[in-house]
GROMACS .gro file of C-alpha atoms in nm:
model
  484
    1MET     CA    1   8.120   0.601  -1.493
    2LYS     CA    2   8.274   0.955  -1.549
    3LYS     CA    3   8.160   0.912  -1.983
    4ARG     CA    4   7.801   0.783  -1.816
    5LEU     CA    5   7.766   1.084  -1.609
    6LYS     CA    6   7.877   1.316  -1.878
    7GLU     CA    7   7.656   1.186  -2.147
    8LEU     CA    8   7.398   1.240  -1.864
    9TYR     CA    9   7.477   1.597  -1.816
   10ASN     CA   10   7.455   1.633  -2.172
   11ASN     CA   11   7.116   1.492  -2.217
   12SER     CA   12   7.001   1.705  -1.898
   13ALA     CA   13   6.721   1.963  -1.977
   14LEU     CA   14   6.842   2.328  -1.940
   15ASP     CA   15   6.699   2.418  -1.590
   16THR     CA   16   6.864   2.066  -1.482
   17LYS     CA   17   7.167   2.184  -1.588
   18ILE     CA   18   7.127   2.523  -1.399
   19ARG     CA   19   7.047   2.297  -1.097
   20TYR     CA   20   7.343   2.107  -1.131
   21SER     CA   21   7.558   2.398  -1.110
   22TYR     CA   22   7.385   2.506  -0.821
   23LEU     CA   23   7.434   2.167  -0.629
   24ILE     CA   24   7.793   2.132  -0.748
   25LEU     CA   25   7.874   2.482  -0.585
   26MET     CA   26   7.621   2.422  -0.296
   27ILE     CA   27   7.718   2.072  -0.167
   28PRO     CA   28   8.079   2.137  -0.080
   29MET     CA   29   7.959   2.438   0.123
   30ILE     CA   30   7.704   2.264   0.311
   31LEU     CA   31   7.917   1.968   0.359
   32PHE     CA   32   8.150   2.187   0.508
   33LEU     CA   33   7.925   2.379   0.728
   34ILE     CA   34   7.785   2.055   0.829
   35PHE     CA   35   8.106   1.957   0.912
   36CYS     CA   36   8.180   2.268   1.124
   37PHE     CA   37   7.859   2.306   1.321
   38TYR     CA   38   7.899   1.950   1.418
   39ASN     CA   39   8.204   1.974   1.578
   40LEU     CA   40   8.103   2.298   1.775
   41TYR     CA   41   7.800   2.136   1.840
   42ALA     CA   42   7.992   1.776   1.980
   43GLY     CA   43   8.251   1.967   2.170
   44ASN     CA   44   7.990   2.267   2.275
   45ARG     CA   45   7.768   1.941   2.405
   46GLN     CA   46   8.110   1.752   2.544
   47TYR     CA   47   8.198   2.076   2.738
   48GLU     CA   48   7.865   2.145   2.863
   49ASP     CA   49   7.839   1.782   3.002
   50MET     CA   50   8.147   1.792   3.216
   51ILE     CA   51   8.057   2.138   3.347
   52ASN     CA   52   7.729   2.000   3.453
   53SER     CA   53   7.912   1.642   3.601
   54VAL     CA   54   8.105   1.876   3.839
   55VAL     CA   55   7.839   2.078   3.945
   56THR     CA   56   7.619   1.785   4.041
   57ALA     CA   57   7.929   1.591   4.179
   58SER     CA   58   8.028   1.888   4.421
   59GLU     CA   59   7.655   1.933   4.579
   60PHE     CA   60   7.653   1.542   4.640
   61SER     CA   61   7.970   1.581   4.784
   62LEU     CA   62   7.914   1.860   5.010
   63ASP     CA   63   7.584   1.806   5.144
   64PHE     CA   64   7.566   1.432   5.160
   65LYS     CA   65   7.831   1.307   5.421
   66LYS     CA   66   7.697   1.569   5.700
   67ASP     CA   67   7.344   1.530   5.653
   68PHE     CA   68   7.345   1.146   5.606
   69ASP     CA   69   7.565   1.129   5.921
   70TYR     CA   70   7.349   1.371   6.127
   71GLU     CA   71   7.033   1.172   6.015
   72THR     CA   72   7.147   0.821   6.115
   73TYR     CA   73   7.228   0.943   6.458
   74LEU     CA   74   6.918   1.130   6.505
   75LEU     CA   75   6.739   0.806   6.442
   76ILE     CA   76   6.984   0.614   6.685
   77VAL     CA   77   6.911   0.832   6.958
   78GLY     CA   78   6.544   0.842   6.926
   79ASN     CA   79   6.476   1.232   6.802
   80LYS     CA   80   6.333   1.063   6.488
   81THR     CA   81   6.100   0.754   6.447
   82ILE     CA   82   6.166   0.515   6.124
   83GLU     CA   83   5.898   0.675   5.972
   84GLU     CA   84   6.056   1.014   6.049
   85SER     CA   85   6.379   0.957   5.930
   86LYS     CA   86   6.471   1.090   5.568
   87LEU     CA   87   6.712   0.831   5.504
   88ASP     CA   88   6.553   0.644   5.217
   89ASP     CA   89   6.513   0.950   5.030
   90MET     CA   90   6.899   1.065   5.078
   91ILE     CA   91   6.986   0.716   4.962
   92ASN     CA   92   6.745   0.763   4.641
   93GLU     CA   93   6.850   1.106   4.576
   94ALA     CA   94   7.195   1.009   4.578
   95THR     CA   95   7.142   0.690   4.353
   96ARG     CA   96   6.976   0.912   4.110
   97ILE     CA   97   7.244   1.170   4.083
   98VAL     CA   98   7.523   0.895   4.020
   99THR     CA   99   7.300   0.704   3.737
  100ASP     CA  100   7.267   1.119   3.593
  101LEU     CA  101   7.667   1.130   3.628
  102GLU     CA  102   7.686   0.813   3.425
  103GLU     CA  103   7.474   0.981   3.155
  104LEU     CA  104   7.701   1.285   3.139
  105THR     CA  105   8.053   1.128   3.186
  106ASP     CA  106   8.264   0.997   2.889
  107SER     CA  107   8.535   0.879   3.109
  108SER     CA  108   8.589   0.484   3.156
  109ARG     CA  109   8.785   0.581   3.458
  110ASN     CA  110   8.498   0.764   3.652
  111MET     CA  111   8.273   0.524   3.535
  112ASN     CA  112   8.477   0.296   3.760
  113HIS     CA  113   8.444   0.543   4.004
  114LEU     CA  114   8.049   0.566   3.990
  115LYS     CA  115   8.015   0.226   4.044
  116SER     CA  116   8.222   0.248   4.368
  117VAL     CA  117   7.978   0.520   4.466
  118LYS     CA  118   7.633   0.304   4.375
  119LYS     CA  119   7.821   0.009   4.594
  120TYR     CA  120   7.880   0.234   4.866
  121LEU     CA  121   7.509   0.337   4.860
  122THR     CA  122   7.418  -0.016   4.872
  123ASN     CA  123   7.621  -0.046   5.204
  124LEU     CA  124   7.457   0.229   5.350
  125GLU     CA  125   7.136   0.105   5.277
  126ASN     CA  126   7.202  -0.242   5.446
  127TYR     CA  127   7.356  -0.059   5.742
  128LYS     CA  128   7.034   0.162   5.773
  129ASN     CA  129   6.806  -0.161   5.751
  130ARG     CA  130   7.016  -0.294   6.032
  131ILE     CA  131   6.981  -0.015   6.248
  132GLU     CA  132   6.586   0.029   6.184
  133LYS     CA  133   6.585  -0.371   6.261
  134ASN     CA  134   6.750  -0.321   6.597
  135LEU     CA  135   6.557  -0.034   6.694
  136GLU     CA  136   6.213  -0.258   6.594
  137GLU     CA  137   6.355  -0.524   6.868
  138GLY     CA  138   6.485  -0.283   7.121
  139ASN     CA  139   6.798  -0.242   7.354
  140LYS     CA  140   7.048  -0.224   7.093
  141TYR     CA  141   7.146   0.094   7.137
  142GLU     CA  142   7.542   0.010   7.168
  143ASP     CA  143   7.531  -0.215   6.880
  144ASN     CA  144   7.363   0.091   6.648
  145ILE     CA  145   7.634   0.363   6.762
  146GLU     CA  146   7.890   0.097   6.682
  147ILE     CA  147   7.740   0.081   6.347
  148TRP     CA  148   7.717   0.448   6.289
  149GLU     CA  149   8.063   0.507   6.380
  150ASN     CA  150   8.249   0.229   6.270
  151ASP     CA  151   8.061   0.168   5.916
  152ILE     CA  152   7.859   0.438   5.835
  153GLN     CA  153   8.083   0.697   5.884
  154ILE     CA  154   8.367   0.527   5.722
  155VAL     CA  155   8.140   0.446   5.400
  156THR     CA  156   8.045   0.805   5.370
  157SER     CA  157   8.395   0.922   5.430
  158LEU     CA  158   8.465   0.658   5.139
  159LEU     CA  159   8.194   0.800   4.919
  160ARG     CA  160   8.294   1.167   4.962
  161GLU     CA  161   8.660   1.075   4.870
  162THR     CA  162   8.577   0.879   4.562
  163ILE     CA  163   8.304   1.185   4.467
  164PHE     CA  164   8.645   1.390   4.491
  165GLN     CA  165   8.821   1.206   4.262
  166TYR     CA  166   8.543   1.221   4.041
  167ILE     CA  167   8.565   1.619   4.033
  168TYR     CA  168   8.931   1.582   4.000
  169TYR     CA  169   8.925   1.386   3.652
  170GLU     CA  170   8.649   1.563   3.509
  171ILE     CA  171   8.823   1.892   3.591
  172LYS     CA  172   9.147   1.757   3.418
  173ASP     CA  173   8.910   1.583   3.154
  174MET     CA  174   8.785   1.957   3.081
  175GLN     CA  175   9.159   2.114   3.073
  176SER     CA  176   9.255   1.834   2.778
  177ALA     CA  177   8.939   1.910   2.599
  178ARG     CA  178   8.972   2.270   2.597
  179THR     CA  179   9.337   2.185   2.483
  180GLU     CA  180   9.154   2.000   2.198
  181TYR     CA  181   8.936   2.253   2.091
  182GLN     CA  182   9.203   2.497   2.061
  183ASP     CA  183   9.376   2.284   1.808
  184PHE     CA  184   9.046   2.210   1.639
  185PHE     CA  185   9.002   2.569   1.552
  186MET     CA  186   9.302   2.643   1.427
  187ILE     CA  187   9.276   2.295   1.180
  188MET     CA  188   8.938   2.471   1.102
  189ILE     CA  189   9.078   2.803   1.011
  190ARG     CA  190   9.328   2.618   0.764
  191PHE     CA  191   9.072   2.371   0.609
  192THR     CA  192   8.826   2.699   0.576
  193VAL     CA  193   9.104   2.888   0.351
  194ILE     CA  194   9.163   2.569   0.140
  195ALA     CA  195   8.797   2.536   0.129
  196PHE     CA  196   8.720   2.887  -0.013
  197VAL     CA  197   8.990   2.885  -0.244
  198GLY     CA  198   8.876   2.554  -0.415
  199ILE     CA  199   8.515   2.672  -0.403
  200ILE     CA  200   8.639   2.978  -0.562
  201LEU     CA  201   8.871   2.763  -0.815
  202LEU     CA  202   8.507   2.551  -0.939
  203LEU     CA  203   8.313   2.875  -0.966
  204ILE     CA  204   8.544   2.993  -1.222
  205PHE     CA  205   8.558   2.640  -1.400
  206LEU     CA  206   8.179   2.617  -1.384
  207SER     CA  207   8.119   2.961  -1.485
  208TYR     CA  208   8.273   2.893  -1.833
  209TYR     CA  209   8.168   2.505  -1.878
  210ILE     CA  210   7.807   2.551  -1.798
  211PRO     CA  211   7.733   2.840  -2.006
  212LEU     CA  212   7.927   2.670  -2.305
  213SER     CA  213   7.708   2.374  -2.277
  214ILE     CA  214   7.410   2.555  -2.281
  215ILE     CA  215   7.494   2.787  -2.551
  216ARG     CA  216   7.688   2.579  -2.829
  217PRO     CA  217   7.352   2.321  -2.907
  218ILE     CA  218   7.165   2.654  -2.953
  219ARG     CA  219   7.423   2.824  -3.188
  220GLU     CA  220   7.422   2.485  -3.375
  221LEU     CA  221   7.015   2.495  -3.413
  222GLY     CA  222   7.058   2.830  -3.537
  223GLU     CA  223   7.298   2.764  -3.797
  224VAL     CA  224   7.053   2.479  -3.918
  225THR     CA  225   6.747   2.700  -3.899
  226ASP     CA  226   6.971   2.995  -4.087
  227GLN     CA  227   7.030   2.730  -4.355
  228VAL     CA  228   6.646   2.645  -4.405
  229ALA     CA  229   6.579   3.043  -4.397
  230ARG     CA  230   6.807   3.078  -4.742
  231GLY     CA  231   6.610   2.783  -4.880
  232ASN     CA  232   6.809   2.440  -4.794
  233LEU     CA  233   6.560   2.202  -4.737
  234SER     CA  234   6.837   1.927  -4.726
  235VAL     CA  235   6.983   2.018  -4.404
  236ARG     CA  236   6.923   1.826  -4.064
  237SER     CA  237   7.010   1.891  -3.732
  238GLU     CA  238   7.236   1.641  -3.552
  239THR     CA  239   7.223   1.857  -3.220
  240LYS     CA  240   7.127   1.576  -2.910
  241ALA     CA  241   7.246   1.773  -2.646
  242GLY     CA  242   6.997   1.842  -2.341
  243SER     CA  243   6.622   1.711  -2.376
  244GLU     CA  244   6.482   2.081  -2.469
  245VAL     CA  245   6.742   2.152  -2.718
  246GLY     CA  246   6.721   1.745  -2.835
  247MET     CA  247   6.339   1.823  -2.864
  248LEU     CA  248   6.366   2.128  -3.056
  249SER     CA  249   6.609   1.952  -3.279
  250ASP     CA  250   6.405   1.666  -3.362
  251SER     CA  251   6.130   1.930  -3.390
  252LEU     CA  252   6.292   2.115  -3.660
  253ASN     CA  253   6.380   1.807  -3.840
  254THR     CA  254   6.025   1.706  -3.847
  255MET     CA  255   5.935   2.091  -3.963
  256ILE     CA  256   6.217   2.022  -4.281
  257ASP     CA  257   6.047   1.657  -4.368
  258LYS     CA  258   5.676   1.827  -4.344
  259ILE     CA  259   5.780   2.115  -4.575
  260ASN     CA  260   5.912   1.876  -4.824
  261GLU     CA  261   5.578   1.669  -4.785
  262LEU     CA  262   5.373   1.990  -4.790
  263LEU     CA  263   5.562   2.100  -5.111
  264GLU     CA  264   5.560   1.759  -5.280
  265GLN     CA  265   5.169   1.783  -5.183
  266VAL     CA  266   5.124   2.091  -5.350
  267LYS     CA  267   5.262   1.978  -5.643
  268LYS     CA  268   5.086   1.662  -5.635
  269GLU     CA  269   4.724   1.865  -5.582
  270GLN     CA  270   4.804   2.133  -5.815
  271VAL     CA  271   4.803   1.846  -6.115
  272ARG     CA  272   4.506   1.671  -5.951
  273LEU     CA  273   4.313   2.022  -5.935
  274ARG     CA  274   4.378   2.068  -6.293
  275LYS     CA  275   4.280   1.710  -6.374
  276ALA     CA  276   3.922   1.800  -6.176
  277GLU     CA  277   3.884   2.116  -6.343
  278PHE     CA  278   3.897   1.935  -6.667
  279GLU     CA  279   3.731   1.651  -6.559
  280LEU     CA  280   3.453   1.885  -6.401
  281LEU     CA  281   3.434   2.102  -6.784
  282GLN     CA  282   3.394   1.761  -6.944
  283SER     CA  283   3.131   1.656  -6.688
  284GLN     CA  284   2.954   1.982  -6.759
  285ILE     CA  285   2.892   1.921  -7.109
  286ASN     CA  286   2.890   1.535  -7.088
  287PRO     CA  287   2.908   1.389  -7.475
  288HIS     CA  288   2.749   1.036  -7.382
  289PHE     CA  289   2.481   1.200  -7.181
  290LEU     CA  290   2.375   1.484  -7.484
  291TYR     CA  291   2.378   1.204  -7.735
  292ASN     CA  292   2.122   0.999  -7.539
  293THR     CA  293   1.921   1.302  -7.457
  294LEU     CA  294   1.912   1.366  -7.810
  295ASP     CA  295   1.837   1.052  -7.933
  296ALA     CA  296   1.538   1.051  -7.663
  297ILE     CA  297   1.443   1.374  -7.804
  298VAL     CA  298   1.465   1.221  -8.187
  299TRP     CA  299   1.259   0.950  -8.052
  300LEU     CA  300   0.953   1.150  -7.918
  301ALA     CA  301   0.967   1.351  -8.219
  302GLU     CA  302   0.897   1.052  -8.426
  303ALA     CA  303   0.638   0.912  -8.199
  304GLY     CA  304   0.492   1.257  -8.221
  305GLU     CA  305   0.486   1.327  -7.873
  306GLN     CA  306   0.574   1.733  -7.958
  307LYS     CA  307   0.465   1.852  -7.585
  308LYS     CA  308   0.756   1.596  -7.453
  309VAL     CA  309   0.960   1.703  -7.695
  310VAL     CA  310   0.937   2.090  -7.579
  311SER     CA  311   0.947   2.019  -7.257
  312MET     CA  312   1.264   1.790  -7.265
  313VAL     CA  313   1.449   2.069  -7.513
  314GLY     CA  314   1.357   2.313  -7.210
  315SER     CA  315   1.511   2.121  -6.983
  316LEU     CA  316   1.830   2.022  -7.147
  317SER     CA  317   1.859   2.416  -7.239
  318ASP     CA  318   1.778   2.493  -6.867
  319PHE     CA  319   2.066   2.229  -6.798
  320PHE     CA  320   2.353   2.364  -6.993
  321ARG     CA  321   2.255   2.710  -6.912
  322THR     CA  322   2.292   2.655  -6.541
  323SER     CA  323   2.627   2.433  -6.579
  324LEU     CA  324   2.790   2.742  -6.774
  325ASN     CA  325   2.620   3.040  -6.581
  326GLN     CA  326   2.851   3.293  -6.703
  327GLY     CA  327   3.181   3.112  -6.549
  328LYS     CA  328   3.071   3.159  -6.184
  329ASP     CA  329   3.170   2.898  -5.974
  330ILE     CA  330   2.927   2.990  -5.685
  331ILE     CA  331   2.573   2.988  -5.712
  332PRO     CA  332   2.230   3.010  -5.480
  333ILE     CA  333   2.066   2.721  -5.404
  334LYS     CA  334   1.778   2.755  -5.593
  335GLU     CA  335   1.964   2.775  -5.917
  336GLU     CA  336   2.149   2.447  -5.836
  337LEU     CA  337   1.821   2.295  -5.763
  338GLN     CA  338   1.680   2.406  -6.095
  339HIS     CA  339   2.015   2.235  -6.276
  340VAL     CA  340   1.927   1.897  -6.089
  341LYS     CA  341   1.592   1.929  -6.140
  342SER     CA  342   1.651   1.958  -6.535
  343TYR     CA  343   1.864   1.684  -6.534
  344LEU     CA  344   1.634   1.431  -6.349
  345GLU     CA  345   1.341   1.533  -6.599
  346ILE     CA  346   1.578   1.448  -6.901
  347GLN     CA  347   1.639   1.141  -6.713
  348GLN     CA  348   1.274   1.047  -6.628
  349VAL     CA  349   1.176   1.078  -6.982
  350ARG     CA  350   1.461   0.806  -7.045
  351TYR     CA  351   1.394   0.605  -6.743
  352GLN     CA  352   1.037   0.635  -6.672
  353ASP     CA  353   0.979   0.298  -6.568
  354ILE     CA  354   1.220   0.300  -6.268
  355LEU     CA  355   1.315   0.660  -6.179
  356GLN     CA  356   1.068   0.864  -5.955
  357TYR     CA  357   1.236   1.224  -5.787
  358GLU     CA  358   1.124   1.454  -5.510
  359ILE     CA  359   1.291   1.746  -5.444
  360CYS     CA  360   1.147   1.891  -5.084
  361VAL     CA  361   1.410   2.164  -5.008
  362PRO     CA  362   1.247   2.463  -4.785
  363LYS     CA  363   1.266   2.805  -5.000
  364GLU     CA  364   1.411   2.985  -4.669
  365LEU     CA  365   1.749   2.741  -4.796
  366GLU     CA  366   1.747   2.887  -5.168
  367LYS     CA  367   1.913   3.218  -5.095
  368TYR     CA  368   2.214   3.024  -4.951
  369LEU     CA  369   2.552   2.934  -5.175
  370ILE     CA  370   2.651   2.658  -5.301
  371PRO     CA  371   2.949   2.545  -5.537
  372LYS     CA  372   2.810   2.503  -5.885
  373ILE     CA  373   2.730   2.130  -5.959
  374THR     CA  374   2.748   1.990  -5.615
  375ILE     CA  375   2.411   1.801  -5.613
  376GLN     CA  376   2.418   1.715  -5.972
  377PRO     CA  377   2.707   1.453  -5.956
  378LEU     CA  378   2.535   1.318  -5.652
  379VAL     CA  379   2.196   1.233  -5.799
  380GLU     CA  380   2.379   1.086  -6.102
  381ASN     CA  381   2.554   0.832  -5.834
  382ALA     CA  382   2.210   0.741  -5.715
  383LEU     CA  383   2.052   0.680  -6.033
  384TYR     CA  384   2.331   0.479  -6.247
  385HIS     CA  385   2.499   0.301  -5.877
  386GLY     CA  386   2.163   0.271  -5.693
  387ILE     CA  387   1.817   0.295  -5.885
  388LYS     CA  388   1.977   0.139  -6.238
  389ASN     CA  389   2.122  -0.186  -6.011
  390LYS     CA  390   1.816  -0.257  -5.819
  391ARG     CA  391   1.517  -0.445  -5.972
  392GLY     CA  392   1.216  -0.228  -6.030
  393SER     CA  393   1.157   0.138  -5.994
  394GLY     CA  394   1.317   0.372  -5.726
  395LYS     CA  395   1.330   0.725  -5.622
  396ILE     CA  396   1.536   0.968  -5.572
  397THR     CA  397   1.449   1.220  -5.281
  398ILE     CA  398   1.625   1.604  -5.241
  399ASN     CA  399   1.556   1.726  -4.890
  400GLY     CA  400   1.711   2.014  -4.693
  401LYS     CA  401   1.703   2.132  -4.336
  402LYS     CA  402   1.857   2.454  -4.161
  403GLU     CA  403   2.106   2.371  -3.817
  404LYS     CA  404   2.205   2.661  -3.597
  405ASP     CA  405   2.487   2.809  -3.782
  406HIS     CA  406   2.473   2.592  -4.136
  407PHE     CA  407   2.240   2.392  -4.333
  408VAL     CA  408   2.227   2.016  -4.452
  409ILE     CA  409   2.114   1.907  -4.807
  410GLN     CA  410   2.020   1.530  -4.859
  411ILE     CA  411   2.012   1.317  -5.164
  412GLU     CA  412   1.828   1.011  -5.046
  413ASP     CA  413   1.758   0.690  -5.299
  414ASN     CA  414   1.579   0.340  -5.201
  415GLY     CA  415   1.805   0.173  -5.464
  416ILE     CA  416   2.102  -0.130  -5.364
  417GLY     CA  417   2.259   0.061  -5.140
  418ILE     CA  418   2.645  -0.017  -5.044
  419ARG     CA  419   2.801  -0.337  -4.901
  420GLU     CA  420   2.931  -0.252  -4.567
  421GLU     CA  421   3.295  -0.318  -4.673
  422ARG     CA  422   3.264  -0.088  -4.993
  423LEU     CA  423   3.090   0.141  -4.764
  424LYS     CA  424   3.370   0.226  -4.540
  425GLU     CA  425   3.638   0.225  -4.833
  426VAL     CA  426   3.420   0.491  -4.985
  427GLN     CA  427   3.398   0.708  -4.655
  428ASP     CA  428   3.750   0.642  -4.577
  429GLY     CA  429   3.855   0.757  -4.908
  430ILE     CA  430   3.660   1.107  -4.866
  431GLN     CA  431   3.772   1.136  -4.506
  432ASN     CA  432   4.137   1.073  -4.591
  433LYS     CA  433   4.133   1.289  -4.901
  434ALA     CA  434   4.255   0.983  -5.118
  435PRO     CA  435   4.030   0.883  -5.317
  436GLY     CA  436   4.172   0.573  -5.463
  437GLU     CA  437   3.954   0.465  -5.768
  438THR     CA  438   3.781   0.632  -6.005
  439THR     CA  439   3.405   0.519  -5.901
  440ILE     CA  440   3.446   0.764  -5.604
  441TYR     CA  441   3.611   1.058  -5.750
  442GLY     CA  442   3.295   1.252  -5.838
  443LEU     CA  443   3.196   1.242  -5.456
  444TYR     CA  444   3.569   1.304  -5.323
  445ASN     CA  445   3.578   1.622  -5.601
  446VAL     CA  446   3.277   1.769  -5.481
  447ASN     CA  447   3.409   1.769  -5.124
  448GLU     CA  448   3.709   1.896  -5.190
  449ARG     CA  449   3.512   2.171  -5.394
  450ILE     CA  450   3.335   2.262  -5.090
  451GLU     CA  451   3.606   2.257  -4.827
  452LEU     CA  452   3.822   2.457  -5.068
  453ASN     CA  453   3.513   2.728  -5.088
  454PHE     CA  454   3.407   2.682  -4.747
  455GLY     CA  455   3.647   2.525  -4.481
  456GLU     CA  456   3.731   2.168  -4.360
  457ARG     CA  457   3.418   2.202  -4.134
  458PHE     CA  458   3.205   2.129  -4.454
  459GLY     CA  459   3.152   1.898  -4.699
  460ILE     CA  460   2.972   1.560  -4.792
  461SER     CA  461   2.898   1.266  -4.579
  462ILE     CA  462   2.754   0.916  -4.682
  463GLU     CA  463   2.555   0.654  -4.521
  464SER     CA  464   2.401   0.345  -4.680
  465THR     CA  465   2.248   0.003  -4.603
  466TYR     CA  466   2.283  -0.242  -4.867
  467ARG     CA  467   1.936  -0.347  -5.051
  468GLU     CA  468   1.802  -0.052  -4.874
  469GLY     CA  469   1.936   0.273  -4.970
  470THR     CA  470   2.176   0.567  -4.955
  471ILE     CA  471   2.165   0.884  -4.819
  472VAL     CA  472   2.452   1.131  -4.924
  473SER     CA  473   2.446   1.456  -4.686
  474ILE     CA  474   2.608   1.792  -4.793
  475LYS     CA  475   2.679   2.031  -4.474
  476LEU     CA  476   2.691   2.384  -4.600
  477PRO     CA  477   2.729   2.723  -4.410
  478CYS     CA  478   2.456   2.970  -4.439
  479VAL     CA  479   2.617   3.220  -4.673
  480GLU     CA  480   2.391   3.457  -4.893
  481LYS     CA  481   2.487   3.633  -5.215
  482GLU     CA  482   2.603   3.987  -5.157
  483THR     CA  483   2.389   4.226  -5.304
  484SER     CA  484   2.548   4.533  -5.481
   0.00000   0.00000   0.00000
């Protein structure tokens, strides 16, 4: 039990520990005060009840015999009628006083006296009833005088004597209570001195132990954070004392783990970034795309399609001019759309039977900025994974719209679309930044470059219905090129 209480205290919150210290100090004092006040109250109440009992009994003894005897005589001699007589009221009042005395006294001896008084009052009631009956019958004066002299006066004398005995023993009990009170006060004085010394010793102990139990775990946490500040990320906090300190300890360990994870992630991201940059450069001048385009130009030249050759060479030139763009990573929408248009013009010559395209981006959006080669990879995906996998011709539409503080570019195709399971994999790969497969690495790379330049609020999202088509949306801020 002691061990469990110690564990409970060590695992308590700091404010709870402070409250415990207050309670430990206050409980003995409160119990002591309750003990003192209770005994003072009980003694005073007992003493007061004794005094009230004596006063009430004195009133009863002084007045009752004289008044009752005289009232009975007036009834017998005819000075008062039965209706005018106050004997019933006197007996009732006396009975009420006896009942009050029973509640005031604690003495068993005096309770017996009160029982005797009640019996005498009952006898007086009977004698009164006999006298009243004789008066109603008439010519029984001598009988009533005999009842008055031999019964009523004797009973009232006995009643008065019993009350005097009651008062005597009540006063005697008061003297005994006074003596007990004096002894109690002496005990209280000794107990107060002992309790005061005990509380002082307890206060000295708690003033040392409680601050130590609060400060020690904080010092241990300080040592761990100092080692972390020096670069030691292998250290861990083992402090568990106190709920707040335990939470801080767990949070510190979690933070150290997160720092280690972030360091590892940074290393991986650096490798991935270098790989993405290399692949981006490769995509800018894709040998396969270049060979196919040149073959198409040769084929057109041999076929005598000089205008198409000129148009295709111009589109190829524009395509590579935008791809290089003097090394700039952020370009206006207008230049990006020209780059995509050059790409689609070239591909339309190659896939003229199956490919149609339309660019419907409002001119008001052309001034805003976009990372270079953002739309072209998405158009390429639409062509190779959507249109080519569909039987018959297809169409790629590029449109745009402006919202409150951003704008959206959408690449829509009516190709084969993406199955629901595969679509979820692609969406999770983009959102969780874990492409997993190279087939969506282009989408992931575009999304990463947008977030890197404009923040995580922006990026791409994809919607698709199998056998109906796919829509890829690019969300970008309304940022314009600075004019020098």
